[in-house]
Short mmCIF file of C-alpha atoms in Angstrom, two decimals:
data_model
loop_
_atom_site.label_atom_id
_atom_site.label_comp_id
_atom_site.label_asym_id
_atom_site.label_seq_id
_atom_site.Cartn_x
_atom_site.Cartn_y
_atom_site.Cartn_z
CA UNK A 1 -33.02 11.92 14.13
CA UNK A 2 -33.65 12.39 10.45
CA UNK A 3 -35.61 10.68 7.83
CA UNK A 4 -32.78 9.93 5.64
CA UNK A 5 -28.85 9.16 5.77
CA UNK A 6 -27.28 9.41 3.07
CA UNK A 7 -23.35 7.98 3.47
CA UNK A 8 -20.55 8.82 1.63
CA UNK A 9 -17.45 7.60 2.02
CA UNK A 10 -14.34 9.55 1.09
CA UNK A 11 -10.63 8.63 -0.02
CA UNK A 12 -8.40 11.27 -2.01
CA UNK A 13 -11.50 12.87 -3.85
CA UNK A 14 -10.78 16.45 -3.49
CA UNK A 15 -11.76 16.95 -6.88
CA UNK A 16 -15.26 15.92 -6.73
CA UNK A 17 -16.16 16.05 -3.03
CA UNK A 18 -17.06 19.83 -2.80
CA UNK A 19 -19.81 19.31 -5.97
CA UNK A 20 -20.78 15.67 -4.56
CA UNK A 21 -21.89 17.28 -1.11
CA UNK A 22 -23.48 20.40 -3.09
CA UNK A 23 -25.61 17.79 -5.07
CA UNK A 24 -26.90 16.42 -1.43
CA UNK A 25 -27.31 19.24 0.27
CA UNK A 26 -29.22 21.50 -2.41
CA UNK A 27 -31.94 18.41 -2.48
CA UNK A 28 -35.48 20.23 -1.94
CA UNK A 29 -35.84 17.30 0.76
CA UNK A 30 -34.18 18.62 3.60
CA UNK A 31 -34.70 16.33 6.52
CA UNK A 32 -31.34 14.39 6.09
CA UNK A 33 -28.05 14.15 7.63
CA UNK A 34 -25.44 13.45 5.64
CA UNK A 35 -22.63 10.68 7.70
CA UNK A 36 -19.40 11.36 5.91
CA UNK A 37 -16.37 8.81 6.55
CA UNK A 38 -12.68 10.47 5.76
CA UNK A 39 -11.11 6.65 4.94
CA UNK A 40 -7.79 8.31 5.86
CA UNK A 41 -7.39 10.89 3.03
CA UNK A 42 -4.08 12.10 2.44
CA UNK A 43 -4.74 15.05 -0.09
CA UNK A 44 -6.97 18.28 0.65
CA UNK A 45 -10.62 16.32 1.06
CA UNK A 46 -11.07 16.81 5.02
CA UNK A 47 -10.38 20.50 4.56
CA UNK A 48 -13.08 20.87 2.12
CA UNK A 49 -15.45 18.54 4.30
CA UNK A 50 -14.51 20.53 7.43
CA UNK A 51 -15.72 23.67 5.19
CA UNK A 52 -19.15 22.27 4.83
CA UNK A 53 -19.87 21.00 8.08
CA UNK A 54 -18.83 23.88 9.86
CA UNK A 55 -21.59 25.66 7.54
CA UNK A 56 -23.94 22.82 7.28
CA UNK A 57 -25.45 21.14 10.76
CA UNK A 58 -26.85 18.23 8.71
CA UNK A 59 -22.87 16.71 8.21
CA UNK A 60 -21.55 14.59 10.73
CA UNK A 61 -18.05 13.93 10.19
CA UNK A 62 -16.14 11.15 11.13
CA UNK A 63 -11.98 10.83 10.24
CA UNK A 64 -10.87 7.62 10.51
CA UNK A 65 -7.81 5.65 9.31
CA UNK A 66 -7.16 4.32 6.07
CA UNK A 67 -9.30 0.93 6.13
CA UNK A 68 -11.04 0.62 2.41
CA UNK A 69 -14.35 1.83 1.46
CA UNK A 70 -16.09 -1.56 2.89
CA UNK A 71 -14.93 -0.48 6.08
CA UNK A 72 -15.96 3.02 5.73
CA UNK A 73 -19.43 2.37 5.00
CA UNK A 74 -19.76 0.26 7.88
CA UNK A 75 -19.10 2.76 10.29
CA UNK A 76 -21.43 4.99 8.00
CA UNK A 77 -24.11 2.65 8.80
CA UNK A 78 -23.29 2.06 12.45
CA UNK A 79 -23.79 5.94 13.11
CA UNK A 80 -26.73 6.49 10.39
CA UNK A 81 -29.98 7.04 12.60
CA UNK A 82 -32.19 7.67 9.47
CA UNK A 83 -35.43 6.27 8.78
CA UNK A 84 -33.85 5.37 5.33
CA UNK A 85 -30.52 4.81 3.98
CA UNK A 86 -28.84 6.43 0.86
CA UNK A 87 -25.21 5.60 -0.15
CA UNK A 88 -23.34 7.75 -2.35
CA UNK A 89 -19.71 7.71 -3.76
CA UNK A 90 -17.56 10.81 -3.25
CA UNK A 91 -17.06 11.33 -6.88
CA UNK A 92 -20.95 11.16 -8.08
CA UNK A 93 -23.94 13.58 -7.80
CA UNK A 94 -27.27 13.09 -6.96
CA UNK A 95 -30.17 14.40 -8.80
CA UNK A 96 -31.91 17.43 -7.97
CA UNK A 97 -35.18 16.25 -6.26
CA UNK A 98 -34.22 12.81 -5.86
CA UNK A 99 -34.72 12.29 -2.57
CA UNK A 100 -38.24 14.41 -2.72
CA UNK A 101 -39.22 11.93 -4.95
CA UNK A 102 -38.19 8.67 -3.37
CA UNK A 103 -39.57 9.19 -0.19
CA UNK A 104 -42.60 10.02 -1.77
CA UNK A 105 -43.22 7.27 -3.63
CA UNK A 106 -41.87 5.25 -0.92
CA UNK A 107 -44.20 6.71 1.94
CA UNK A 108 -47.07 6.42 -0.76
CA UNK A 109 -46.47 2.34 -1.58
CA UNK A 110 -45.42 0.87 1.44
CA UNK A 111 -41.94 -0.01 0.15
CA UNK A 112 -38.88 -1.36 1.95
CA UNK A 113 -36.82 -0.15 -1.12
CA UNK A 114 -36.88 1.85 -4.39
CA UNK A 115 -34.83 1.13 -7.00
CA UNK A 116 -33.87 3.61 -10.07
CA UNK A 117 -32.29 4.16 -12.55
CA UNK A 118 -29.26 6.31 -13.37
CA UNK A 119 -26.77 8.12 -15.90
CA UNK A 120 -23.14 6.99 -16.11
CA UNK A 121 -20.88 10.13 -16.47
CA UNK A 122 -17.60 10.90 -18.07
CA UNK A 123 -15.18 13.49 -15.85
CA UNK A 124 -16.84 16.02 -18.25
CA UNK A 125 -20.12 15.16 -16.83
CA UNK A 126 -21.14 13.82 -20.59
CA UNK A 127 -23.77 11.25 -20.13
CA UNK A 128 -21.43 7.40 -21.32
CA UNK A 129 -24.72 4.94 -20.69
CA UNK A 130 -28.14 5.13 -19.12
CA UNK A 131 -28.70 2.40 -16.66
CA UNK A 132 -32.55 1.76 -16.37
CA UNK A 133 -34.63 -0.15 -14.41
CA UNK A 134 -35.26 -3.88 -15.57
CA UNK A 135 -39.23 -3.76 -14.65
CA UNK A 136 -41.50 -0.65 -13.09
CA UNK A 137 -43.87 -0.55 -10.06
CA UNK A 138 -43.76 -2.78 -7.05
CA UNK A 139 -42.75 -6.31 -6.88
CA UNK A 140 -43.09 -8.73 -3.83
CA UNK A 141 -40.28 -10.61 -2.73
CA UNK A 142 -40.96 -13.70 -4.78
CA UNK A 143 -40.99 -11.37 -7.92
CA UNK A 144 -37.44 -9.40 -6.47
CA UNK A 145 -36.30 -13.05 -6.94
CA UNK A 146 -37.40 -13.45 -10.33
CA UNK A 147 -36.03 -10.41 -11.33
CA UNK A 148 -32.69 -11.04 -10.44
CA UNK A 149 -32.51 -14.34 -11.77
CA UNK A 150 -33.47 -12.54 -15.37
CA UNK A 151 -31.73 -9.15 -15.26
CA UNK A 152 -28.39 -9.68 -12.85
CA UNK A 153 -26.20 -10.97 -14.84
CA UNK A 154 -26.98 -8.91 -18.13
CA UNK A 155 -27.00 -5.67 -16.11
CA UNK A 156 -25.36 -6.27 -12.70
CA UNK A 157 -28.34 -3.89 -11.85
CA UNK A 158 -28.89 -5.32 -8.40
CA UNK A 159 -25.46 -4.92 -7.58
CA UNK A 160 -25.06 -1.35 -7.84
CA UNK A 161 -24.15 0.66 -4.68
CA UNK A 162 -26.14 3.96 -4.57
CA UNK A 163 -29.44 3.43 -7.31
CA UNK A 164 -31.23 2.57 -4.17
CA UNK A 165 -33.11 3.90 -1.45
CA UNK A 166 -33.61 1.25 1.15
CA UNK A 167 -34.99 1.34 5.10
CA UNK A 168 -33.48 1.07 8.24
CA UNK A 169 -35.53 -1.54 9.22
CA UNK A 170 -33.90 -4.11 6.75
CA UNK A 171 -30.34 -3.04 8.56
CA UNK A 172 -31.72 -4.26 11.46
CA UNK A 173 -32.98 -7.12 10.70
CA UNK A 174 -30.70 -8.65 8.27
CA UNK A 175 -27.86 -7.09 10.05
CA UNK A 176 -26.02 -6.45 6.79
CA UNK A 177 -23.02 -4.95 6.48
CA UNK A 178 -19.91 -5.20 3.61
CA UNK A 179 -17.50 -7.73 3.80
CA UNK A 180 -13.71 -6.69 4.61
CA UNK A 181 -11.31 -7.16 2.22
CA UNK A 182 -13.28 -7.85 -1.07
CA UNK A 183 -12.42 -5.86 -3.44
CA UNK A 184 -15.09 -6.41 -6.12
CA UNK A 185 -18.95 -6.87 -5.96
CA UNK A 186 -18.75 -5.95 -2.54
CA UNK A 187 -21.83 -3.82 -2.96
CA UNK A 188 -23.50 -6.81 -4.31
CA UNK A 189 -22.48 -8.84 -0.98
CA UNK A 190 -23.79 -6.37 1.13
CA UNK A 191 -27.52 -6.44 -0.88
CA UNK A 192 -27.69 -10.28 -0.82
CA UNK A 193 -27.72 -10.06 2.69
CA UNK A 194 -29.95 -7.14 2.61
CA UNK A 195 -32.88 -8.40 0.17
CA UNK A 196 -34.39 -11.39 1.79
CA UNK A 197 -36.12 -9.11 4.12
CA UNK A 198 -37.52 -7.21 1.89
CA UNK A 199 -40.86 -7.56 1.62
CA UNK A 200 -42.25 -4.98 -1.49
CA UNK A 201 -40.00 -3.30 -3.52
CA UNK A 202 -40.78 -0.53 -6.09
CA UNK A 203 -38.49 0.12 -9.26
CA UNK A 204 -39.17 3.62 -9.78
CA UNK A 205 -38.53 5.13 -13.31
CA UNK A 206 -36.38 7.93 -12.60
CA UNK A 207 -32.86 8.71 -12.16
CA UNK A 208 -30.94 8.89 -9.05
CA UNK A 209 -27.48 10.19 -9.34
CA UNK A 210 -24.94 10.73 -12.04
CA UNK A 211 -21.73 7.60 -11.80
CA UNK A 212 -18.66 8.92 -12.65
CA UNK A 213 -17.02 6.48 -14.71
CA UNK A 214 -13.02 7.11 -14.75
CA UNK A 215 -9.95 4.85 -15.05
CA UNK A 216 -10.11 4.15 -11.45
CA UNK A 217 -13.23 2.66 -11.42
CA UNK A 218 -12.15 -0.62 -13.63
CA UNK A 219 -10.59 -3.27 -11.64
CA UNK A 220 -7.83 -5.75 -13.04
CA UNK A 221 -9.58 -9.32 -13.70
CA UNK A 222 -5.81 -10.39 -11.78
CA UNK A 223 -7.18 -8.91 -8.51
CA UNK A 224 -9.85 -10.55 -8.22
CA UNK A 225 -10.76 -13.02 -4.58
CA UNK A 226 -12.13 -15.57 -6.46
CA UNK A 227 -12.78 -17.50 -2.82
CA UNK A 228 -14.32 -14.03 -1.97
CA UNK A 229 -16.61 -13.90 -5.49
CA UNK A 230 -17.70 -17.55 -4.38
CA UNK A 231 -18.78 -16.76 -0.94
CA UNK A 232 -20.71 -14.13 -2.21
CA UNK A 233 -22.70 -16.40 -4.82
CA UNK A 234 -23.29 -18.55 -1.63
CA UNK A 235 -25.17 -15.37 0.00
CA UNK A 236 -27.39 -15.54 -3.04
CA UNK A 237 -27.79 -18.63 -2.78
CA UNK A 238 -29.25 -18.18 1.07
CA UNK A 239 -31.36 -15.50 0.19
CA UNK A 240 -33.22 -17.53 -2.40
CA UNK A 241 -33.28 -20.36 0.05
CA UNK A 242 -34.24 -18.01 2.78
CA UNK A 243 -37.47 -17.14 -0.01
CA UNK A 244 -38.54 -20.70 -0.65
CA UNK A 245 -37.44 -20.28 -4.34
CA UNK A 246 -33.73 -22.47 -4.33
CA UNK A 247 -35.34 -25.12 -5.92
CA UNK A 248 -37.32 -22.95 -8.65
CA UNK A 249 -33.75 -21.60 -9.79
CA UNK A 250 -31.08 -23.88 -8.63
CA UNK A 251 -29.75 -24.36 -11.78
CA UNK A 252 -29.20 -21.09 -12.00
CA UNK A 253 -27.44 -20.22 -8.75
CA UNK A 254 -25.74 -23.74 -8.39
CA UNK A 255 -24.47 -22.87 -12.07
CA UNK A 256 -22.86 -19.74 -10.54
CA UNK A 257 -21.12 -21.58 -7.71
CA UNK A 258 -19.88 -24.28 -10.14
CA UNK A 259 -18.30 -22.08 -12.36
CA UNK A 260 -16.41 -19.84 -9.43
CA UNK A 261 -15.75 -23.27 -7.38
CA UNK A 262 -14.02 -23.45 -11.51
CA UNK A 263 -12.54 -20.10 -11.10
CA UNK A 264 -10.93 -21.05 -7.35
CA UNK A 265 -9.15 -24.17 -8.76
CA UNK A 266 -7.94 -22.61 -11.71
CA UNK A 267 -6.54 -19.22 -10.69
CA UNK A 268 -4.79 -21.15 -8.03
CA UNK A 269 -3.27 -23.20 -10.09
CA UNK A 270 -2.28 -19.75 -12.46
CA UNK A 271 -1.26 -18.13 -9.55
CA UNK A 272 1.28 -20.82 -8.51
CA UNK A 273 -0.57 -21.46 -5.21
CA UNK A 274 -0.61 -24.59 -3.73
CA UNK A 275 -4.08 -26.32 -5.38
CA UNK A 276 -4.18 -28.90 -2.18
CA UNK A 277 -4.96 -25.61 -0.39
CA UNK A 278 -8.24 -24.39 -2.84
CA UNK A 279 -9.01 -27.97 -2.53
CA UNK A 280 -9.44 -27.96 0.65
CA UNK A 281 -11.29 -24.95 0.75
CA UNK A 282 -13.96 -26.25 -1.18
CA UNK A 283 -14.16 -29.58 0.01
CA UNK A 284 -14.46 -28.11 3.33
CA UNK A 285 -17.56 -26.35 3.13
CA UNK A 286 -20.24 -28.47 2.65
CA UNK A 287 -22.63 -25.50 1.50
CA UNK A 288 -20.38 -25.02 -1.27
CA UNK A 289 -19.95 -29.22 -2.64
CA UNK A 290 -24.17 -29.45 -2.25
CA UNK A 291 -24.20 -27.05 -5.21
CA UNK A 292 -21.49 -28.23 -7.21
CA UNK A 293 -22.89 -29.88 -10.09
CA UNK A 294 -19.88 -30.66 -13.52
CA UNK A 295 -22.71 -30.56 -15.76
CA UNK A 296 -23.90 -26.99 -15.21
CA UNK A 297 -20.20 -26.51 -16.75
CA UNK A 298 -18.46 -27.47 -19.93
CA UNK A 299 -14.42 -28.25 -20.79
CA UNK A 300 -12.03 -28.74 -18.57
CA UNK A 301 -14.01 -26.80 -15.46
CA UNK A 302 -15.80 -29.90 -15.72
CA UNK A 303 -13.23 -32.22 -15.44
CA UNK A 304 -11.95 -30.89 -12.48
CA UNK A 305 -15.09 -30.17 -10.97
CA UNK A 306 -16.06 -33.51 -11.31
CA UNK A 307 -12.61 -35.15 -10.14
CA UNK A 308 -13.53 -32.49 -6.89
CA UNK A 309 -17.06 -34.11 -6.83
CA UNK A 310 -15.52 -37.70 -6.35
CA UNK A 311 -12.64 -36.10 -4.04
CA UNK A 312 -9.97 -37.57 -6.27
CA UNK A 313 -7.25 -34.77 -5.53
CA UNK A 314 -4.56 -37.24 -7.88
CA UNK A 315 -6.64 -37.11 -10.65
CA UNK A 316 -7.71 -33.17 -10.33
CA UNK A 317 -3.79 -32.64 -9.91
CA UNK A 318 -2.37 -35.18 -12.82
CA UNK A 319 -5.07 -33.18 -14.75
CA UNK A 320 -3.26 -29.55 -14.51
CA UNK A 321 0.18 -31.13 -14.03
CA UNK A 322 -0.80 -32.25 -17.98
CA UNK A 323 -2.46 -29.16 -18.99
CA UNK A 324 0.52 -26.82 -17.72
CA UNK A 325 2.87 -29.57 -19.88
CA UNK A 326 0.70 -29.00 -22.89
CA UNK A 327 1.12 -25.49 -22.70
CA UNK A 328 4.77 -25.13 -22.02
CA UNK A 329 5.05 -27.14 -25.02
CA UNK A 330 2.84 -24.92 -27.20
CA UNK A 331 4.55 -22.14 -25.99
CA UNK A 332 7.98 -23.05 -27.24
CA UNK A 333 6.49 -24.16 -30.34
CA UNK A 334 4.69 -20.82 -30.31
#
């Protein structure tokens, strides 16, 4: 068993694999084993993984058919018997000594988790952005709270996959794992289930890997599970619950699941779905219509939030039945 896993899943990155795996495996920590997941690769990756295990005991390999990089991670973390976990993408590098470091400090404060910072990359390896830490030192899991609540949505710092270094025991106990099929802030689901169990967390001022920022990694806003974004806002929503603090920032988080309980309705409606059906939805989950509130929201989110509120579905549907008029008109005025 080691003291760390460090995961990476891998799909068509033959490119950047071979330095990715040379970034883990020169780490002056060397008590690791490094669980890679071939998510069905169809271009020369596996080779080149195949090269390094067969000179590297520390990789386990595991080749598995195409099923996203959710998937992939899970059976990471089913098979990671680390005292720690450490994810890392296929395409980005990890800083010499990183891992020396974090343990260290970790070992040193007691933590469940270090957070850092890191350096966004262009394929050139020319630093785009530093991403720093919101605070420094360790912070309790009332303060982990607070900290989100100021620095999330400004920085989606909390959200990021592989700027943290986290233990085993919160796997276990929280049982976390990424949800199938979301295709954005799926890292962020994954963490929301993960941080109410942690009990001391220190933001460490260092960097831990280099993001490579490239055209794949921006997402079209048209893809996006709004249902799925929502769901995940409901996770936060238990973990602050799960803390005692709900109450201390409900307008914050029931703000959030007004204005993608919005987002459902609307892109429905876009996306010439039945709305009866995202109706439904919502009205169905009682978790979701305790935190509704139409004056957390402004325009016409809050008119149909509100005509959701009183469960008039004729009134939430005479209500885009006029605004898709209005702008049919405006178009062919247009």
């Amino acid at each position: 068993m080691a003291e760390i896993s460090v995961i990476i899943p891998v799909y068509n990155k033959e490119k950047y694999i071979a330095a990715s795996l040379r970034s883990v495996l020169d780490q002056s920590f060397r008590d690791i084993e490094v669980i890679i997941v071939n998510d069905g690769s169809t271009d020369g990756s596996l080779e080149i993984i195949h090269r390094f295990s067969e000179a590297d005991t520390r990789i386990r390999v595991f080749d598995v058919p195409n099923g996203g990089v959710s998937s992939a991670r899970n059976i990471g973390l089913e098979h990671a018997t680390g005292n720690w976990i450490q994810f890392l993408d296929a395409d980005d590098i990890l800083e010499s000594d990183y891992l020396q470091s974090a343990i260290q400090i970790l070992n040193a404060e007691n933590a469940d988790i270090l957070f850092s910072g890191f350096t966004i990359v262009d394929p050139r390896q020319i630093p785009v952005r530093e991403v720093c830490i919101p605070v420094s030192g360790m912070r309790n899991q009332q303060e982990l709270c607070s900290c989100y609540i100021r620095y999330q949505t400004e920085t989606g710092f909390f959200g990021y996959i592989s700027n943290k270094l986290f233990s085993h025991r919160l796997l276990d106990i929280s049982g976390a794992r990424f949800p199938i099929g979301t295709k954005l802030a799926e890292d962020l689901h994954f963490y929301a289930r993960l941080y109410p169990y942690v009990e001391h967390a220190y933001f460490w001022n260092g960097r831990s890997f280099l993001y490579l920022q490239t055209e794949d990694n921006y997402l079209n806003d048209t893809a996006i599970d709004y249902r799925s974004q929502l769901m995940i806002h409901l996770d936060i929503k238990r973990w602050f619950e799960k803390s005692g603090l709900y109450e201390t920032y409900r307008s914050n988080l029931d703000h959030k699941i007004s204005q993608y309980a919005g987002f459902v309705l609307f892109h429905d409606n876009e996306d010439g779905k039945e709305l009866r059906d995202a109706y439904s939805f919502l009205l169905g989950n009682p978790e979701i219509m305790a935190s509704i509130n139409p004056q957390l929201v402004s325009g016409f989110t809050k008119v149909i939030l509100t005509y959701l509120q009183n469960q008039n579905f004729r009134a939430l549907q005479f209500s885009f039945a006029s605004r898709n008029f209005l702008r049919s008109i405006y178009r062919k005025l247009k």
